[in-house]
Coordinates of C-alpha atoms and ligand atoms in Angstrom, one line a residue:
M1 CA -12.6 63.1 -65.6
C2 CA -9.4 63.8 -67.3
G3 CA -6.6 66.1 -66.2
I4 CA -4.9 68.8 -68.4
F5 CA -1.9 70.5 -67.6
G6 CA 0.2 73.2 -69.9
Y7 CA 3.3 74.9 -69.4
I8 CA 5.3 77.4 -71.1
G9 CA 8.3 79.1 -69.7
N10 CA 12.2 78.7 -69.1
D11 CA 11.8 75.4 -67.1
N12 CA 11.5 72.2 -68.8
A13 CA 8.1 72.0 -69.7
I14 CA 8.0 68.4 -69.9
C15 CA 9.2 67.8 -66.3
R16 CA 6.9 70.7 -65.2
V17 CA 3.7 68.8 -67.3
I18 CA 4.5 65.5 -65.8
S19 CA 4.7 67.0 -62.3
G20 CA 1.3 68.8 -63.0
L21 CA -0.2 65.4 -64.2
E22 CA 0.9 63.5 -61.1
K23 CA -1.2 66.1 -59.1
L24 CA -4.1 65.6 -61.6
E25 CA -4.1 61.8 -61.8
Y26 CA -7.2 61.7 -59.5
R27 CA -9.1 63.0 -62.4
G28 CA -8.3 59.9 -64.6
Y29 CA -5.5 57.1 -64.6
D30 CA -5.9 55.0 -67.7
S31 CA -3.4 56.5 -70.2
A32 CA -1.5 59.6 -70.0
G33 CA 0.4 61.5 -72.9
L34 CA 2.1 65.0 -73.9
A35 CA 2.9 67.1 -76.8
Y36 CA 5.8 69.6 -77.7
V37 CA 7.2 71.5 -80.3
K38 CA 10.6 70.6 -81.8
Q39 CA 12.4 72.2 -84.9
G40 CA 8.9 73.3 -86.0
E41 CA 7.4 69.9 -85.6
I42 CA 4.7 68.6 -83.2
K43 CA 5.8 65.6 -81.4
T44 CA 3.8 63.7 -79.0
I45 CA 4.6 60.8 -76.2
K46 CA 1.9 58.5 -75.1
S47 CA 1.8 55.8 -72.6
I48 CA -0.9 53.3 -71.4
G49 CA -1.7 53.5 -67.4
K50 CA -0.4 55.6 -65.1
V51 CA 1.5 59.0 -65.3
E52 CA 4.5 57.2 -63.9
N53 CA 4.8 55.4 -67.3
L54 CA 4.9 58.7 -69.2
K55 CA 7.5 59.8 -66.9
I56 CA 9.8 56.9 -67.9
S57 CA 9.4 57.5 -71.6
S58 CA 9.8 61.3 -71.6
C59 CA 12.3 61.8 -69.1
A60 CA 15.2 62.5 -71.5
I61 CA 13.2 65.2 -73.4
S62 CA 13.2 68.9 -73.1
S63 CA 11.4 71.7 -74.2
K64 CA 9.9 75.1 -73.5
I65 CA 6.5 74.2 -74.1
S66 CA 4.2 71.3 -73.6
I67 CA 0.6 70.2 -73.0
A68 CA -0.3 67.1 -71.4
H69 CA -3.2 64.9 -70.4
T70 CA -4.0 62.0 -68.0
R71 CA -7.2 60.2 -69.3
W72 CA -10.5 58.7 -68.0
A73 CA -11.7 57.1 -71.3
T74 CA -15.0 58.1 -72.5
H75 CA -14.8 57.5 -76.3
G76 CA -12.7 54.7 -77.1
S77 CA -10.7 52.1 -74.6
A78 CA -7.8 53.1 -72.8
T79 CA -5.1 52.3 -75.9
E80 CA -2.3 54.4 -77.1
K81 CA -4.1 55.5 -79.9
N82 CA -6.7 56.9 -78.1
C83 CA -4.5 58.6 -75.4
H84 CA -4.5 62.4 -75.8
P85 CA -2.9 64.9 -77.3
H86 CA -4.6 64.2 -80.4
T87 CA -3.2 65.8 -83.7
S88 CA -3.9 67.3 -86.9
E89 CA -1.1 68.7 -89.4
N90 CA -0.8 71.9 -87.4
F91 CA -2.5 71.1 -84.0
A92 CA -2.1 69.1 -80.9
I93 CA -5.0 69.4 -78.4
V94 CA -5.8 67.8 -75.2
H95 CA -9.4 67.7 -73.9
N96 CA -11.7 67.1 -70.7
G97 CA -15.2 66.8 -71.5
I98 CA -17.4 65.1 -74.1
I99 CA -18.3 66.2 -77.8
E100 CA -21.8 65.2 -78.1
N101 CA -21.9 65.7 -81.8
F102 CA -18.5 64.0 -82.9
E103 CA -20.3 61.5 -84.9
D104 CA -21.9 64.1 -87.1
L105 CA -18.8 66.3 -87.5
K106 CA -16.7 63.1 -88.1
R107 CA -19.1 62.5 -91.1
K108 CA -18.9 65.5 -92.4
L109 CA -14.9 65.7 -92.1
N110 CA -12.8 64.6 -95.1
Y111 CA -10.0 63.2 -93.0
E112 CA -8.5 59.8 -91.9
F113 CA -9.2 59.1 -88.2
Y114 CA -6.4 57.0 -86.5
S115 CA -8.4 57.0 -82.8
E116 CA -12.3 56.2 -81.8
T117 CA -12.1 59.5 -79.8
D118 CA -14.4 62.5 -79.9
T119 CA -11.3 64.5 -79.5
E120 CA -9.4 63.9 -82.5
V121 CA -12.5 65.0 -84.3
V122 CA -12.1 68.4 -82.8
A123 CA -8.3 68.4 -83.6
K124 CA -9.3 67.6 -87.6
L125 CA -12.1 70.3 -87.4
L126 CA -9.6 72.8 -86.1
E127 CA -7.4 71.8 -89.0
E128 CA -10.3 72.3 -91.4
K129 CA -11.0 75.6 -90.2
Y130 CA -7.4 76.8 -90.2
R131 CA -6.9 76.3 -93.6
E132 CA -9.4 79.2 -94.5
C133 CA -8.5 81.4 -91.7
R134 CA -4.7 81.3 -92.4
K135 CA -5.4 82.7 -95.6
K136 CA -7.2 85.7 -94.3
F137 CA -5.2 86.2 -91.0
K138 CA -1.7 86.3 -89.2
V139 CA -1.0 83.3 -87.4
E140 CA -2.6 84.3 -83.8
D141 CA -5.5 85.9 -85.3
A142 CA -5.7 83.0 -87.7
V143 CA -5.7 80.3 -84.6
L144 CA -8.2 82.6 -82.9
H145 CA -10.7 82.7 -85.4
T146 CA -10.1 78.9 -86.1
I147 CA -11.0 78.3 -82.2
K148 CA -14.0 80.7 -82.5
E149 CA -15.6 78.7 -85.9
T150 CA -14.7 75.6 -84.4
Q151 CA -16.3 76.2 -80.8
D152 CA -19.6 77.2 -82.6
C153 CA -19.7 73.8 -84.3
L154 CA -19.2 71.9 -80.9
K155 CA -21.9 70.7 -78.7
G156 CA -21.3 69.2 -75.3
S157 CA -18.6 69.9 -72.8
W158 CA -14.7 70.8 -73.2
A159 CA -12.0 72.4 -71.7
I160 CA -9.3 72.3 -74.5
A161 CA -5.7 73.4 -74.5
L162 CA -3.7 73.5 -77.9
I163 CA -0.3 74.2 -79.4
C164 CA 0.0 75.2 -83.0
K165 CA 3.1 74.3 -84.7
L166 CA 3.4 77.7 -86.5
D167 CA 3.1 79.5 -83.4
P168 CA 4.9 77.3 -80.9
K169 CA 5.3 80.2 -78.2
K170 CA 1.6 79.9 -77.2
I171 CA -0.9 77.8 -75.4
Y172 CA -4.4 78.2 -76.6
V173 CA -7.4 77.4 -74.3
F174 CA -11.2 77.4 -74.6
K175 CA -14.1 76.0 -72.7
N176 CA -17.4 75.1 -72.1
K177 CA -18.8 73.5 -68.8
S178 CA -15.5 71.9 -68.2
P179 CA -13.3 73.5 -65.7
I180 CA -9.7 75.2 -66.6
V181 CA -7.7 77.8 -65.0
V182 CA -4.8 79.7 -66.1
G183 CA -1.9 80.8 -63.9
I184 CA 0.6 83.4 -64.9
G185 CA 4.0 83.8 -63.1
K186 CA 7.4 85.2 -63.7
N187 CA 8.4 84.0 -67.1
E188 CA 6.3 81.1 -67.0
S189 CA 2.7 80.3 -67.4
C190 CA 0.6 77.1 -66.7
V191 CA -2.9 75.9 -67.6
S192 CA -4.4 73.2 -65.5
S193 CA -7.8 71.6 -64.9
D194 CA -7.2 72.4 -61.1
I195 CA -5.6 75.4 -59.7
N196 CA -3.8 73.0 -57.1
A197 CA -1.7 71.2 -59.6
I198 CA 0.1 74.4 -60.2
E199 CA 3.2 74.6 -58.2
S200 CA 3.7 78.2 -57.1
D201 CA 2.2 80.9 -54.8
E202 CA 3.4 83.7 -57.0
F203 CA 1.3 83.2 -59.8
N204 CA -1.9 85.2 -60.9
F205 CA -4.6 82.8 -61.3
Y206 CA -7.9 83.0 -63.5
N207 CA -10.9 80.8 -64.1
L208 CA -12.0 80.8 -67.7
E209 CA -15.7 81.1 -68.2
D210 CA -17.9 79.4 -70.7
G211 CA -17.0 80.6 -74.2
N212 CA -13.7 82.5 -73.3
I213 CA -10.5 81.9 -75.1
A214 CA -7.2 82.6 -73.6
V215 CA -3.9 83.0 -75.7
V216 CA -1.3 82.0 -72.9
K217 CA 2.5 83.1 -73.1
Q218 CA 5.5 82.7 -71.1
D219 CA 5.0 86.1 -69.5
D220 CA 1.1 87.3 -70.3
V221 CA -2.2 86.2 -71.2
K222 CA -5.0 87.7 -73.3
F223 CA -8.4 86.9 -73.0
Y224 CA -11.3 86.8 -75.5
D225 CA -15.1 86.3 -75.4
K226 CA -16.6 83.8 -77.8
N227 CA -16.9 86.7 -80.7
L228 CA -13.3 87.5 -80.1
N229 CA -13.7 90.8 -78.4
P230 CA -11.1 91.2 -75.6
A231 CA -12.6 89.7 -72.0
K232 CA -11.5 91.1 -68.6
L233 CA -11.3 88.2 -66.2
E234 CA -11.0 88.5 -62.5
R235 CA -8.1 87.3 -60.6
I236 CA -8.9 84.3 -58.3
R237 CA -8.6 85.7 -54.8
Q238 CA -8.6 81.9 -53.4
V239 CA -5.1 80.7 -52.4
Q240 CA -4.2 77.4 -53.2
N241 CA -4.8 74.2 -51.3
K242 CA -1.8 72.2 -51.2
Y243 CA -1.8 68.4 -51.0
F244 CA 0.6 67.2 -48.2
E245 CA 1.9 63.8 -48.8
D246 CA 2.7 61.9 -45.6
E247 CA 5.2 58.8 -45.6
N248 CA 3.6 57.5 -42.3
F249 CA 0.7 56.3 -44.6
S250 CA 0.8 54.1 -47.5
H251 CA -2.2 55.4 -49.4
K252 CA -4.1 58.5 -49.6
M253 CA -7.2 57.0 -48.8
I254 CA -6.1 56.0 -45.3
K255 CA -4.0 59.4 -44.8
E256 CA -7.3 61.2 -45.5
I257 CA -9.3 59.2 -43.2
N258 CA -6.8 59.9 -40.4
E259 CA -7.3 63.6 -41.3
I260 CA -10.9 63.4 -40.5
P261 CA -10.4 64.8 -36.8
F262 CA -8.4 67.9 -38.1
S263 CA -11.0 68.4 -41.0
I264 CA -13.9 68.5 -38.4
H265 CA -11.8 71.2 -36.4
Q266 CA -11.4 73.3 -39.5
T267 CA -14.9 73.0 -40.8
A268 CA -16.3 74.1 -37.3
K269 CA -15.1 77.5 -38.1
I270 CA -17.9 77.8 -40.5
F271 CA -20.5 78.1 -37.5
D272 CA -19.3 81.8 -37.0
S273 CA -19.1 82.9 -40.5
D274 CA -20.8 85.8 -42.1
E275 CA -22.2 83.5 -45.0
F276 CA -23.7 81.1 -42.6
I277 CA -25.3 83.5 -40.4
T278 CA -27.1 85.2 -43.4
L279 CA -28.2 81.8 -44.9
S280 CA -29.4 80.5 -41.4
K281 CA -31.2 83.7 -41.0
R282 CA -33.1 83.5 -44.5
F283 CA -33.5 80.0 -44.1
K284 CA -37.3 80.4 -42.7
K285 CA -38.4 82.2 -45.7
F286 CA -37.7 79.1 -48.0
K287 CA -41.0 77.0 -48.6
E288 CA -39.2 74.3 -50.4
I289 CA -35.9 72.8 -50.1
T290 CA -34.1 70.3 -52.5
I291 CA -30.8 68.9 -51.9
I292 CA -28.8 67.4 -54.9
G293 CA -25.7 65.3 -55.2
C294 CA -23.8 62.5 -56.7
G295 CA -22.2 59.6 -55.3
T296 CA -21.1 60.1 -51.5
A297 CA -22.5 63.5 -51.6
Y298 CA -25.9 62.4 -52.2
H299 CA -25.6 60.3 -49.3
A300 CA -24.5 63.3 -47.3
G301 CA -27.7 64.9 -48.8
L302 CA -29.9 62.1 -47.2
Y303 CA -28.6 62.8 -44.0
G304 CA -29.4 66.6 -44.5
K305 CA -32.8 65.5 -45.1
Y306 CA -33.0 63.9 -41.6
I307 CA -31.2 66.7 -39.6
L308 CA -33.1 69.4 -41.3
E309 CA -36.7 67.9 -41.1
K310 CA -35.8 66.8 -37.4
Y311 CA -34.5 70.1 -36.2
V312 CA -35.8 72.8 -38.6
G313 CA -39.2 71.1 -39.4
K314 CA -39.1 71.8 -43.0
K315 CA -39.9 69.1 -45.5
V316 CA -36.5 68.3 -47.5
D317 CA -36.3 66.4 -51.0
V318 CA -33.0 64.8 -51.8
V319 CA -32.5 64.0 -55.5
L320 CA -29.6 62.6 -57.4
A321 CA -28.4 65.4 -59.6
S322 CA -28.2 63.2 -62.5
E323 CA -32.1 62.7 -62.2
Y324 CA -32.8 66.1 -61.0
R325 CA -31.3 67.9 -64.0
Y326 CA -33.9 66.1 -66.2
K327 CA -36.9 66.2 -63.9
T328 CA -39.9 68.1 -65.1
K329 CA -39.1 71.3 -63.2
I330 CA -42.1 72.6 -61.3
K331 CA -41.8 76.5 -60.7
S332 CA -41.9 77.0 -56.9
E333 CA -41.9 80.2 -54.9
N334 CA -39.1 80.5 -52.3
E335 CA -37.0 77.4 -53.2
L336 CA -33.6 76.6 -51.8
V337 CA -31.5 74.2 -53.8
I338 CA -28.6 72.8 -51.7
A339 CA -25.9 71.3 -54.0
I340 CA -23.5 69.1 -52.2
S341 CA -20.1 68.3 -54.1
Q342 CA -16.7 67.6 -52.7
S343 CA -15.0 69.0 -56.0
G344 CA -17.7 71.5 -56.9
E345 CA -17.0 70.2 -60.4
T346 CA -19.5 67.3 -60.8
A347 CA -21.0 67.9 -64.3
D348 CA -24.4 66.7 -63.0
T349 CA -24.6 68.7 -59.8
L350 CA -23.3 71.8 -61.8
A351 CA -26.3 71.2 -64.5
G352 CA -28.8 71.0 -61.5
V353 CA -27.4 74.3 -60.0
I354 CA -27.9 76.0 -63.5
L355 CA -31.4 74.6 -63.7
A356 CA -32.4 75.6 -60.0
K357 CA -31.1 79.0 -60.9
E358 CA -33.0 79.2 -64.1
S359 CA -36.4 78.4 -62.2
G360 CA -35.6 81.1 -59.8
A361 CA -34.2 79.1 -56.8
T362 CA -31.8 80.3 -54.3
T363 CA -28.7 78.0 -54.4
V364 CA -26.3 76.8 -52.0
A365 CA -23.0 74.9 -52.6
I366 CA -21.5 72.6 -49.8
T367 CA -18.1 72.2 -51.2
N368 CA -14.6 71.3 -50.6
V369 CA -13.2 73.8 -53.3
S370 CA -13.9 77.4 -53.1
S371 CA -13.0 78.5 -56.6
S372 CA -14.9 75.7 -58.1
S373 CA -17.7 75.8 -61.0
I374 CA -20.3 75.1 -58.5
T375 CA -19.1 77.7 -56.2
R376 CA -19.1 80.3 -58.5
E377 CA -22.6 79.5 -59.7
C378 CA -24.3 79.4 -56.2
N379 CA -25.5 82.2 -54.3
F380 CA -24.0 81.1 -51.3
T381 CA -21.2 78.8 -50.6
L382 CA -20.6 76.7 -47.1
L383 CA -17.0 75.5 -47.2
T384 CA -16.2 72.2 -45.9
N385 CA -12.6 72.9 -45.4
A386 CA -11.8 69.2 -45.4
G387 CA -8.2 70.1 -47.1
P388 CA -7.6 68.5 -50.4
E389 CA -9.0 65.2 -51.0
R390 CA -7.0 63.0 -53.6
A391 CA -8.1 59.5 -53.0
V392 CA -11.3 58.4 -55.3
A393 CA -13.3 57.3 -52.4
A394 CA -14.6 60.4 -50.8
T395 CA -14.3 59.9 -46.8
K396 CA -13.2 63.0 -44.9
S397 CA -15.2 65.1 -47.3
Y398 CA -18.2 63.3 -46.6
V399 CA -17.8 63.6 -42.9
C400 CA -17.5 67.4 -43.2
Q401 CA -20.5 67.6 -45.4
I402 CA -22.6 65.8 -42.9
Y403 CA -21.1 68.0 -40.2
V404 CA -21.7 71.5 -41.9
L405 CA -25.6 70.2 -42.6
Y406 CA -25.7 69.5 -38.8
L407 CA -24.1 72.9 -37.9
L408 CA -26.6 74.6 -40.4
A409 CA -29.6 72.9 -38.5
C410 CA -28.3 74.0 -35.3
K411 CA -27.6 77.4 -36.5
I412 CA -31.1 78.0 -37.8
I413 CA -32.9 76.9 -34.5
N414 CA -30.0 78.8 -32.4
K415 CA -29.1 75.3 -30.7
T416 CA -25.5 74.9 -29.4
P417 CA -23.8 72.2 -31.5
Q418 CA -21.8 69.5 -30.2
R419 CA -18.1 70.9 -30.5
D420 CA -15.8 68.3 -29.5
L421 CA -16.3 65.7 -32.4
D422 CA -12.5 66.1 -33.5
R423 CA -11.3 65.2 -30.1
I424 CA -13.8 62.1 -30.1
T425 CA -13.2 61.1 -33.8
E426 CA -9.2 61.2 -33.1
K427 CA -9.3 59.1 -30.0
F428 CA -11.9 56.6 -31.9
L429 CA -9.3 56.3 -34.8
K430 CA -6.5 55.5 -32.6
A431 CA -8.5 52.9 -30.8
F432 CA -10.6 51.1 -33.7
N433 CA -8.6 48.2 -34.9
G434 CA -9.2 48.8 -38.9
R435 CA -8.7 44.9 -39.6
F436 CA -11.7 44.2 -37.4
F437 CA -13.7 43.0 -40.3
E438 CA -10.9 40.7 -41.7
K439 CA -12.4 37.4 -40.6
Y440 CA -15.6 38.4 -42.7
Y441 CA -13.6 38.7 -46.2
S442 CA -14.4 35.5 -47.3
K443 CA -18.3 36.2 -47.4
Q444 CA -19.8 36.2 -50.6
K445 CA -22.8 38.8 -49.7
F446 CA -22.5 42.1 -48.0
F447 CA -25.5 44.1 -46.7
F448 CA -25.4 47.3 -44.9
I449 CA -28.7 48.1 -43.1
G450 CA -29.8 51.0 -40.8
R451 CA -32.9 53.2 -40.6
L452 CA -33.4 56.9 -40.6
C453 CA -30.1 58.6 -41.0
D454 CA -28.6 55.3 -40.4
S455 CA -29.9 54.0 -43.8
S456 CA -27.7 56.9 -45.2
T457 CA -24.6 55.6 -43.4
A458 CA -25.7 51.8 -44.7
F459 CA -25.7 53.1 -48.3
E460 CA -22.4 55.0 -47.8
G461 CA -21.2 51.7 -46.5
A462 CA -21.9 49.5 -49.3
L463 CA -20.9 52.1 -51.9
K464 CA -17.4 52.2 -50.0
L465 CA -16.9 48.4 -50.4
K466 CA -18.1 48.4 -54.0
E467 CA -15.9 51.1 -55.3
I468 CA -12.7 50.3 -53.4
A469 CA -12.8 46.7 -52.7
Y470 CA -15.1 45.4 -55.8
V471 CA -17.5 43.5 -53.8
H472 CA -20.7 43.2 -54.5
S473 CA -22.8 45.0 -51.7
E474 CA -26.2 46.5 -50.8
G475 CA -27.2 49.3 -48.6
Y476 CA -30.7 48.7 -47.3
P477 CA -32.9 50.4 -45.0
A478 CA -33.5 47.9 -42.3
G479 CA -37.0 47.9 -42.4
E480 CA -37.2 47.1 -46.2
L481 CA -35.4 43.9 -46.3
K482 CA -38.5 41.6 -45.6
H483 CA -40.0 43.4 -48.7
G484 CA -37.3 41.3 -51.3
T485 CA -33.9 41.5 -50.2
L486 CA -34.2 39.0 -47.3
S487 CA -34.7 36.3 -49.9
L488 CA -30.8 36.7 -50.9
V489 CA -29.7 36.5 -47.2
D490 CA -28.2 33.3 -46.0
E491 CA -25.1 31.8 -44.3
K492 CA -22.9 33.3 -47.0
S493 CA -23.7 36.8 -45.8
L494 CA -22.5 39.3 -43.7
V495 CA -24.9 41.9 -42.5
V496 CA -23.5 45.2 -41.0
A497 CA -26.5 46.8 -38.9
I498 CA -25.9 50.5 -37.8
L499 CA -27.9 51.5 -35.0
T500 CA -27.3 54.9 -33.3
Q501 CA -31.0 56.3 -33.2
N502 CA -33.1 55.5 -29.9
I503 CA -36.6 55.5 -31.4
I504 CA -36.0 52.6 -33.9
K505 CA -33.7 50.6 -31.7
E506 CA -35.9 47.8 -31.3
K507 CA -36.9 48.0 -35.2
T508 CA -33.3 47.7 -36.3
L509 CA -32.7 44.7 -34.0
N510 CA -35.8 43.1 -35.2
A511 CA -34.1 43.1 -38.7
V512 CA -31.1 42.0 -37.0
H513 CA -32.7 38.9 -35.5
E514 CA -34.4 38.0 -39.1
V515 CA -31.1 38.0 -41.0
L516 CA -29.5 36.1 -37.8
A517 CA -32.5 33.5 -38.4
R518 CA -31.3 33.0 -42.1
G519 CA -28.0 32.1 -41.2
A520 CA -26.2 35.5 -41.6
D521 CA -23.3 36.8 -39.7
V522 CA -24.0 40.1 -38.0
I523 CA -21.8 43.1 -37.0
L524 CA -23.6 45.6 -35.0
I525 CA -22.4 49.4 -35.2
T526 CA -23.7 51.2 -32.2
Q527 CA -23.2 53.6 -29.4
F528 CA -25.9 51.8 -26.9
H529 CA -24.4 49.8 -24.3
D530 CA -27.6 48.3 -23.2
I531 CA -28.0 45.9 -26.2
D532 CA -28.7 42.2 -25.9
F533 CA -26.7 40.9 -29.0
S534 CA -24.0 38.4 -28.6
G535 CA -22.5 38.7 -32.0
D536 CA -19.6 41.2 -33.1
I537 CA -20.2 44.8 -31.7
I538 CA -18.2 48.0 -32.9
T539 CA -19.0 50.3 -29.7
L540 CA -19.0 53.7 -31.0
P541 CA -18.2 56.9 -28.8
N542 CA -21.1 58.3 -27.1
V543 CA -22.2 61.4 -29.2
C544 CA -25.3 63.4 -29.8
Q545 CA -27.4 60.8 -31.9
E546 CA -28.4 63.6 -34.3
I547 CA -24.6 63.7 -35.6
A548 CA -23.9 60.0 -34.7
P549 CA -23.5 59.4 -38.7
L550 CA -20.2 61.3 -38.5
V551 CA -18.8 58.6 -36.6
S552 CA -20.7 55.5 -37.5
V553 CA -19.1 55.9 -41.2
I554 CA -15.5 55.7 -39.9
P555 CA -15.4 51.9 -39.4
L556 CA -17.0 51.4 -42.9
Q557 CA -14.5 53.5 -44.6
L558 CA -11.6 51.4 -43.0
F559 CA -13.5 48.3 -43.8
S560 CA -13.3 49.0 -47.2
Y561 CA -9.9 50.1 -47.3
H562 CA -8.5 47.3 -45.6
Y563 CA -10.6 44.8 -47.4
A564 CA -9.2 46.6 -50.8
I565 CA -5.4 46.0 -49.2
A566 CA -6.0 42.3 -48.5
K567 CA -7.1 41.9 -51.9
G568 CA -4.0 43.7 -53.5
L569 CA -5.7 46.6 -54.7
N570 CA -4.8 50.1 -55.1
P571 CA -7.7 52.0 -53.0
D572 CA -6.6 55.5 -54.3
M573 CA -7.2 54.7 -58.0
P574 CA -10.1 52.1 -58.3
R575 CA -10.6 50.8 -61.7
H576 CA -13.1 52.5 -64.3
L577 CA -13.5 55.3 -61.8
A578 CA -12.4 58.8 -61.2
K579 CA -12.6 61.4 -58.5
S580 CA -13.7 64.4 -60.3
V581 CA -16.6 63.6 -62.7
T582 CA -16.8 66.4 -65.0
V583 CA -18.6 64.6 -67.9
E584 CA -22.2 63.2 -68.0
Ligands
G6P601 C1 -17.2 60.5 -58.1 C2 -16.1 60.3 -57.0 C3 -17.2 59.8 -55.6 C4 -17.9 61.3 -55.3 C5 -18.7 61.7 -56.6 C6 -19.3 62.8 -56.4 O1 -18.0 59.5 -58.2 O2 -15.5 59.0 -57.0 O3 -16.2 59.7 -54.6 O4 -18.8 61.1 -54.4 O5 -18.3 61.8 -57.7 O6 -18.2 63.9 -56.3 P1 -18.4 65.3 -55.9 O7 -17.1 66.0 -56.1 O8 -19.5 65.9 -56.7 O9 -18.7 65.2 -54.4

């Protein structure tokens, strides 16, 4: 949800922030803008759409300092006026988050507003506070006090970078609940929503904590707590996780699907890690287990329930993080809360973790980003090691989340897990024709059905088709069809049935026959060879059925990708969505 990048140093800051924004575009891509200081004045350039447009309109400019933003609209549509940076007489700011009390603040401020955004209200509030502060303090102290007083008035979430025209050699940064990292190099410094957008191995990186203020100079940074006492921040030890482009693939999404085998290979290493062993040993003591997550991560959680209940014999609840955070929290002894999140930044999942901690639960993050906010909050982190994922649709990270849950369940019961899934998925990806589904593109209704862990794959298949190909589709537990949804099924429908579990073989096939009888076309995805079905079958490689969802989701990911391509859509940047949802 919005990417922030700032640069100060000897290079051309404009080029550097554009290059930073290009790497942050997965966080939002409806408009982009930047601010810089020229001859004592703040200048801004803004453009609608992708960062590419901003690049074109700013390529002739040069500056030593700039802050920039790529937007996912929350307050006010994607217009140039609403595009960040937002300004007041002395400040330009870029913001990631939501100021919940912006309307209240706006009413009290005696300014004219040019945009509909909550962010402009902060720019004007800063100005208001600055008028008083500059009478009492020198410039840097005046800005620091201005930020302190402004922060005290704000409610909601924010990571804000600002430049001040009277102090044009510094970027000020402050945050609450939204992530921001500061990188200090030799004669240059950056601020960024994501460490991986900063192109240098030689930087020292620092994650700001809530309430921290950073004063970032070309060669130095000073940190303060919310009362302006000097703060000492630990350097981040994590190395960056670079994203490598690959010209063999036309889109990130298909590249990332093809990285599944390697991601599985990397993730397998967790099995012998100390953290994994410690957690699995302690697992038996937990009386209650809850898994939380959003979107695709929630679907991985549903698989987690299946495998932990089946292997470990413990009752597991799976709750959408956006619901969990507002549920009546019943205090329980020995609760374990597992938060699944590719980015480790999803606001609802993070809030769920904080709530769980407050109620005394032990918390575990299953995440792909080792320096993320959720990682920092949780007692344990199980890293998925899928490598950076940039396409909005989670693909390889989902597969790795499932794999980690499977490995965890195996570890707890001392079972040897299936180890050759990298090789198996590689062979399957080579052999499977992604255009398999082409002849069904003209269907008007799409249903994905399955039972037990196949129902979580069904939910995921439907979600992928919605988000990438903009096709209305439903994921449904096969046994539930006849309780309502079957009335929608007719000859305009395609039903994709997933069948990987022996004990419900006949049951899922019953559902298949029921939809066939209503005129639907059916594709069966299964690893069983003894099924009497004359329609289209996608035969999965033979894997242990408890981990079959790791393979059965791949054709569904490819379905949505190829359908999107056939419709001329960009699967990497679906409309209205963003990869990292750091607002509620
Ligand atoms: C967004 C993304 C989804 C993702 C979800 C949760 O909606 O578009 O692909 O599944 O957020 O993200 P997380 O980073 O917490 O896994």
